[in-house]
């Protein structure tokens, strides 16, 4: 069985996370110039508790094979903060080994520890995946492109 370690991302994970990202994105093409600005900021926000940029290491070489990105959002309506899982990606060669599940669990655990009321996830293609992990159907998610 694969041993999986989930931890907060650090600066040295940038190259690996960018490689994973290029496999995740469907609606936007990832640009390295944008990534190089945003990645260190997300590492900083994770250290301060405002975000969770987590990576999963697995295999003999402790390679980073997946990542999750979630944000803590303050709300008025939910009587407390919620955490929104924005991105979840596992390298194709490492799928079906429980790595995605461990990343989601880590986001949920950190949300609970941080006093969040719930964890939400906007998704279309992985709806059934999250249902299996204890999520429920809720609001429709809309977007207005500014491009
Ligand atoms: C979705 C994803 C993160 C799952 O990662 P993973 O490490 O393979 O997941 P786990 O090992 O925890 O779970 C595997 C199980 O989930 C199922 N599963 C995977 N993707 C699924 C999906 N989109 N819908 C429904 N079930 C899914 C697998 O068939 C497998 O089922 P089994 O246990 O009955 O064999 C991975 O497939 C991925 O990176 N996909 C591309 C990016 C993506 O869709 N991200 C989620 C949107 S935010």
mmCIF file of C-alpha atoms and ligand atoms in Angstrom:
data_model
loop_
_atom_site.group_PDB
_atom_site.id
_atom_site.type_symbol
_atom_site.label_atom_id
_atom_site.label_comp_id
_atom_site.label_asym_id
_atom_site.label_seq_id
_atom_site.Cartn_x
_atom_site.Cartn_y
_atom_site.Cartn_z
ATOM 1 C CA UNK A 1 0.000 0.000 0.000
ATOM 2 C CA UNK A 2 1.290 3.480 -0.886
ATOM 3 C CA UNK A 3 2.419 5.578 2.042
ATOM 4 C CA UNK A 4 1.009 9.074 1.617
ATOM 5 C CA UNK A 5 2.201 12.204 3.368
ATOM 6 C CA UNK A 6 0.138 15.372 3.056
ATOM 7 C CA UNK A 7 1.865 18.612 4.058
ATOM 8 C CA UNK A 8 1.779 22.334 3.421
ATOM 9 C CA UNK A 9 3.479 23.310 0.166
ATOM 10 C CA UNK A 10 6.866 25.018 0.310
ATOM 11 C CA UNK A 11 8.749 27.105 -2.251
ATOM 12 C CA UNK A 12 10.697 24.067 -3.484
ATOM 13 C CA UNK A 13 7.479 22.358 -4.625
ATOM 14 C CA UNK A 14 6.827 24.963 -7.313
ATOM 15 C CA UNK A 15 8.120 23.050 -10.307
ATOM 16 C CA UNK A 16 6.257 19.858 -9.431
ATOM 17 C CA UNK A 17 2.999 21.660 -8.672
ATOM 18 C CA UNK A 18 3.197 23.532 -11.971
ATOM 19 C CA UNK A 19 3.606 20.215 -13.772
ATOM 20 C CA UNK A 20 0.508 18.865 -11.996
ATOM 21 C CA UNK A 21 -1.400 22.061 -12.725
ATOM 22 C CA UNK A 22 -0.880 21.760 -16.454
ATOM 23 C CA UNK A 23 -2.751 18.465 -16.226
ATOM 24 C CA UNK A 24 -5.594 19.909 -14.106
ATOM 25 C CA UNK A 25 -6.655 23.079 -15.842
ATOM 26 C CA UNK A 26 -9.483 22.832 -18.313
ATOM 27 C CA UNK A 27 -10.952 26.322 -18.559
ATOM 28 C CA UNK A 28 -7.676 28.282 -18.344
ATOM 29 C CA UNK A 29 -4.260 27.526 -19.794
ATOM 30 C CA UNK A 30 -1.712 27.826 -16.952
ATOM 31 C CA UNK A 31 0.979 30.450 -17.582
ATOM 32 C CA UNK A 32 4.308 30.134 -15.789
ATOM 33 C CA UNK A 33 4.563 33.913 -15.434
ATOM 34 C CA UNK A 34 1.294 34.032 -13.455
ATOM 35 C CA UNK A 35 2.194 30.906 -11.501
ATOM 36 C CA UNK A 36 5.570 32.339 -10.435
ATOM 37 C CA UNK A 37 3.779 35.283 -8.841
ATOM 38 C CA UNK A 38 0.911 33.373 -7.277
ATOM 39 C CA UNK A 39 2.643 30.273 -5.939
ATOM 40 C CA UNK A 40 4.859 32.048 -3.341
ATOM 41 C CA UNK A 41 1.845 34.126 -2.276
ATOM 42 C CA UNK A 42 -0.179 30.945 -1.687
ATOM 43 C CA UNK A 43 2.686 29.417 0.321
ATOM 44 C CA UNK A 44 2.638 32.578 2.461
ATOM 45 C CA UNK A 45 -1.168 32.524 2.842
ATOM 46 C CA UNK A 46 -0.993 28.858 3.851
ATOM 47 C CA UNK A 47 1.517 29.681 6.563
ATOM 48 C CA UNK A 48 -0.808 32.413 7.857
ATOM 49 C CA UNK A 49 -3.894 30.130 7.855
ATOM 50 C CA UNK A 50 -5.822 32.019 5.159
ATOM 51 C CA UNK A 51 -5.345 29.281 2.571
ATOM 52 C CA UNK A 52 -4.378 25.648 2.300
ATOM 53 C CA UNK A 53 -1.991 24.840 -0.496
ATOM 54 C CA UNK A 54 -1.251 21.221 0.375
ATOM 55 C CA UNK A 55 0.830 18.655 -1.459
ATOM 56 C CA UNK A 56 0.809 14.871 -1.207
ATOM 57 C CA UNK A 57 4.048 12.931 -1.307
ATOM 58 C CA UNK A 58 4.035 9.245 -2.135
ATOM 59 C CA UNK A 59 6.328 6.497 -3.332
ATOM 60 C CA UNK A 60 9.860 5.534 -2.497
ATOM 61 C CA UNK A 61 11.241 8.886 -3.582
ATOM 62 C CA UNK A 62 8.626 10.941 -1.709
ATOM 63 C CA UNK A 63 7.663 12.598 -4.942
ATOM 64 C CA UNK A 64 4.918 15.215 -4.920
ATOM 65 C CA UNK A 65 2.096 13.487 -6.811
ATOM 66 C CA UNK A 66 -0.891 15.659 -5.950
ATOM 67 C CA UNK A 67 -1.994 18.981 -4.570
ATOM 68 C CA UNK A 68 -5.062 20.679 -3.149
ATOM 69 C CA UNK A 69 -5.801 24.380 -2.905
ATOM 70 C CA UNK A 70 -8.475 25.702 -0.538
ATOM 71 C CA UNK A 71 -9.363 29.095 0.916
ATOM 72 C CA UNK A 72 -10.837 30.186 4.182
ATOM 73 C CA UNK A 73 -13.681 32.637 3.528
ATOM 74 C CA UNK A 74 -15.354 34.751 6.141
ATOM 75 C CA UNK A 75 -19.149 34.669 5.941
ATOM 76 C CA UNK A 76 -22.041 36.373 7.646
ATOM 77 C CA UNK A 77 -24.727 33.877 6.625
ATOM 78 C CA UNK A 78 -23.026 30.703 7.923
ATOM 79 C CA UNK A 79 -22.201 32.135 11.352
ATOM 80 C CA UNK A 80 -18.539 31.471 10.810
ATOM 81 C CA UNK A 81 -15.869 30.895 8.188
ATOM 82 C CA UNK A 82 -16.214 28.322 5.428
ATOM 83 C CA UNK A 83 -13.409 26.673 3.504
ATOM 84 C CA UNK A 84 -13.720 26.356 -0.261
ATOM 85 C CA UNK A 85 -11.726 23.690 -2.048
ATOM 86 C CA UNK A 86 -10.779 25.217 -5.391
ATOM 87 C CA UNK A 87 -8.321 22.794 -6.932
ATOM 88 C CA UNK A 88 -7.533 19.114 -6.466
ATOM 89 C CA UNK A 89 -5.168 17.226 -8.704
ATOM 90 C CA UNK A 90 -3.427 13.860 -8.584
ATOM 91 C CA UNK A 91 -0.878 12.791 -11.195
ATOM 92 C CA UNK A 92 -2.470 10.290 -13.602
ATOM 93 C CA UNK A 93 0.085 7.589 -12.752
ATOM 94 C CA UNK A 94 -0.731 7.861 -9.032
ATOM 95 C CA UNK A 95 -4.530 7.788 -9.174
ATOM 96 C CA UNK A 96 -6.782 5.299 -7.389
ATOM 97 C CA UNK A 97 -4.333 4.960 -4.503
ATOM 98 C CA UNK A 98 -6.266 7.111 -2.070
ATOM 99 C CA UNK A 99 -4.128 10.218 -2.599
ATOM 100 C CA UNK A 100 -7.007 12.494 -3.618
ATOM 101 C CA UNK A 101 -8.993 11.254 -0.656
ATOM 102 C CA UNK A 102 -6.119 12.013 1.723
ATOM 103 C CA UNK A 103 -5.788 15.525 0.326
ATOM 104 C CA UNK A 104 -9.523 16.181 0.758
ATOM 105 C CA UNK A 105 -9.408 14.739 4.273
ATOM 106 C CA UNK A 106 -6.490 17.015 5.136
ATOM 107 C CA UNK A 107 -8.409 20.059 3.884
ATOM 108 C CA UNK A 108 -11.450 19.007 5.942
ATOM 109 C CA UNK A 109 -9.343 18.376 9.065
ATOM 110 C CA UNK A 110 -7.587 21.712 8.774
ATOM 111 C CA UNK A 111 -10.923 23.477 8.201
ATOM 112 C CA UNK A 112 -12.378 21.872 11.310
ATOM 113 C CA UNK A 113 -9.294 22.676 13.372
ATOM 114 C CA UNK A 114 -9.526 26.282 12.189
ATOM 115 C CA UNK A 115 -13.143 26.614 13.319
ATOM 116 C CA UNK A 116 -14.752 26.546 9.870
ATOM 117 C CA UNK A 117 -18.451 25.722 9.623
ATOM 118 C CA UNK A 118 -18.291 23.768 6.354
ATOM 119 C CA UNK A 119 -16.165 22.867 3.353
ATOM 120 C CA UNK A 120 -17.539 23.594 -0.121
ATOM 121 C CA UNK A 121 -16.258 22.588 -3.539
ATOM 122 C CA UNK A 122 -17.261 23.963 -6.933
ATOM 123 C CA UNK A 123 -16.948 21.133 -9.438
ATOM 124 C CA UNK A 124 -18.678 19.575 -12.384
ATOM 125 C CA UNK A 125 -16.505 16.702 -13.475
ATOM 126 C CA UNK A 126 -15.849 15.271 -10.009
ATOM 127 C CA UNK A 127 -19.298 15.596 -8.422
ATOM 128 C CA UNK A 128 -19.646 11.867 -7.795
ATOM 129 C CA UNK A 129 -16.153 11.730 -6.343
ATOM 130 C CA UNK A 130 -17.027 14.290 -3.659
ATOM 131 C CA UNK A 131 -20.408 12.673 -2.957
ATOM 132 C CA UNK A 132 -18.478 9.540 -2.013
ATOM 133 C CA UNK A 133 -16.337 11.599 0.345
ATOM 134 C CA UNK A 134 -19.359 12.868 2.284
ATOM 135 C CA UNK A 135 -20.162 16.070 0.377
ATOM 136 C CA UNK A 136 -23.757 16.915 -0.590
ATOM 137 C CA UNK A 137 -25.243 18.694 -3.596
ATOM 138 C CA UNK A 138 -25.863 22.363 -2.901
ATOM 139 C CA UNK A 139 -26.033 25.645 -4.842
ATOM 140 C CA UNK A 140 -25.459 26.003 -8.568
ATOM 141 C CA UNK A 141 -22.118 27.704 -9.254
ATOM 142 C CA UNK A 142 -22.081 30.462 -11.882
ATOM 143 C CA UNK A 143 -19.270 32.547 -13.296
ATOM 144 C CA UNK A 144 -18.969 35.713 -15.367
ATOM 145 C CA UNK A 145 -15.765 35.767 -17.363
ATOM 146 C CA UNK A 146 -13.719 38.993 -17.285
ATOM 147 C CA UNK A 147 -11.305 37.916 -19.981
HETATM 148 C C1 LIG B 1 -10.421 13.369 -8.951
HETATM 149 C C2 LIG B 1 -9.008 12.955 -8.507
HETATM 150 C C3 LIG B 1 -8.385 14.080 -7.703
HETATM 151 C C4 LIG B 1 -9.092 11.682 -7.676
HETATM 152 O O1 LIG B 1 -7.802 11.379 -7.190
HETATM 153 P P1 LIG B 1 -7.404 9.889 -6.747
HETATM 154 O O2 LIG B 1 -6.178 9.975 -5.931
HETATM 155 O O3 LIG B 1 -7.374 9.003 -7.931
HETATM 156 O O4 LIG B 1 -8.680 9.504 -5.846
HETATM 157 P P2 LIG B 1 -8.813 8.370 -4.740
HETATM 158 O O5 LIG B 1 -7.721 7.357 -4.921
HETATM 159 O O6 LIG B 1 -9.005 9.018 -3.451
HETATM 160 O O7 LIG B 1 -10.224 7.710 -5.170
HETATM 161 C C5 LIG B 1 -10.299 6.892 -6.303
HETATM 162 C C6 LIG B 1 -11.750 6.508 -6.541
HETATM 163 O O8 LIG B 1 -12.501 7.662 -6.952
HETATM 164 C C7 LIG B 1 -13.071 7.428 -8.230
HETATM 165 N N1 LIG B 1 -13.047 8.660 -9.004
HETATM 166 C C8 LIG B 1 -11.989 9.341 -9.436
HETATM 167 N N2 LIG B 1 -12.374 10.424 -10.133
HETATM 168 C C9 LIG B 1 -13.728 10.415 -10.118
HETATM 169 C C10 LIG B 1 -14.703 11.295 -10.673
HETATM 170 N N3 LIG B 1 -14.380 12.380 -11.387
HETATM 171 N N4 LIG B 1 -16.002 11.003 -10.433
HETATM 172 C C11 LIG B 1 -16.356 9.906 -9.724
HETATM 173 N N5 LIG B 1 -15.458 9.027 -9.188
HETATM 174 C C12 LIG B 1 -14.157 9.305 -9.385
HETATM 175 C C13 LIG B 1 -12.160 6.372 -8.867
HETATM 176 O O9 LIG B 1 -12.846 5.670 -9.878
HETATM 177 C C14 LIG B 1 -11.857 5.488 -7.660
HETATM 178 O O10 LIG B 1 -12.965 4.665 -7.392
HETATM 179 P P3 LIG B 1 -12.781 3.208 -6.677
HETATM 180 O O11 LIG B 1 -12.213 3.484 -5.285
HETATM 181 O O12 LIG B 1 -14.172 2.682 -6.639
HETATM 182 O O13 LIG B 1 -11.839 2.444 -7.536
HETATM 183 C C15 LIG B 1 -8.113 12.638 -9.756
HETATM 184 O O14 LIG B 1 -8.786 11.695 -10.575
HETATM 185 C C16 LIG B 1 -7.770 13.854 -10.573
HETATM 186 O O15 LIG B 1 -6.777 14.509 -10.295
HETATM 187 N N6 LIG B 1 -8.575 14.161 -11.613
HETATM 188 C C17 LIG B 1 -8.325 15.308 -12.506
HETATM 189 C C18 LIG B 1 -8.595 16.618 -11.798
HETATM 190 C C19 LIG B 1 -9.976 16.684 -11.189
HETATM 191 O O16 LIG B 1 -10.966 16.241 -11.786
HETATM 192 N N7 LIG B 1 -10.033 17.234 -9.962
HETATM 193 C C20 LIG B 1 -11.257 17.347 -9.222
HETATM 194 C C21 LIG B 1 -12.041 18.541 -9.628
HETATM 195 S S1 LIG B 1 -11.802 19.844 -8.497
#
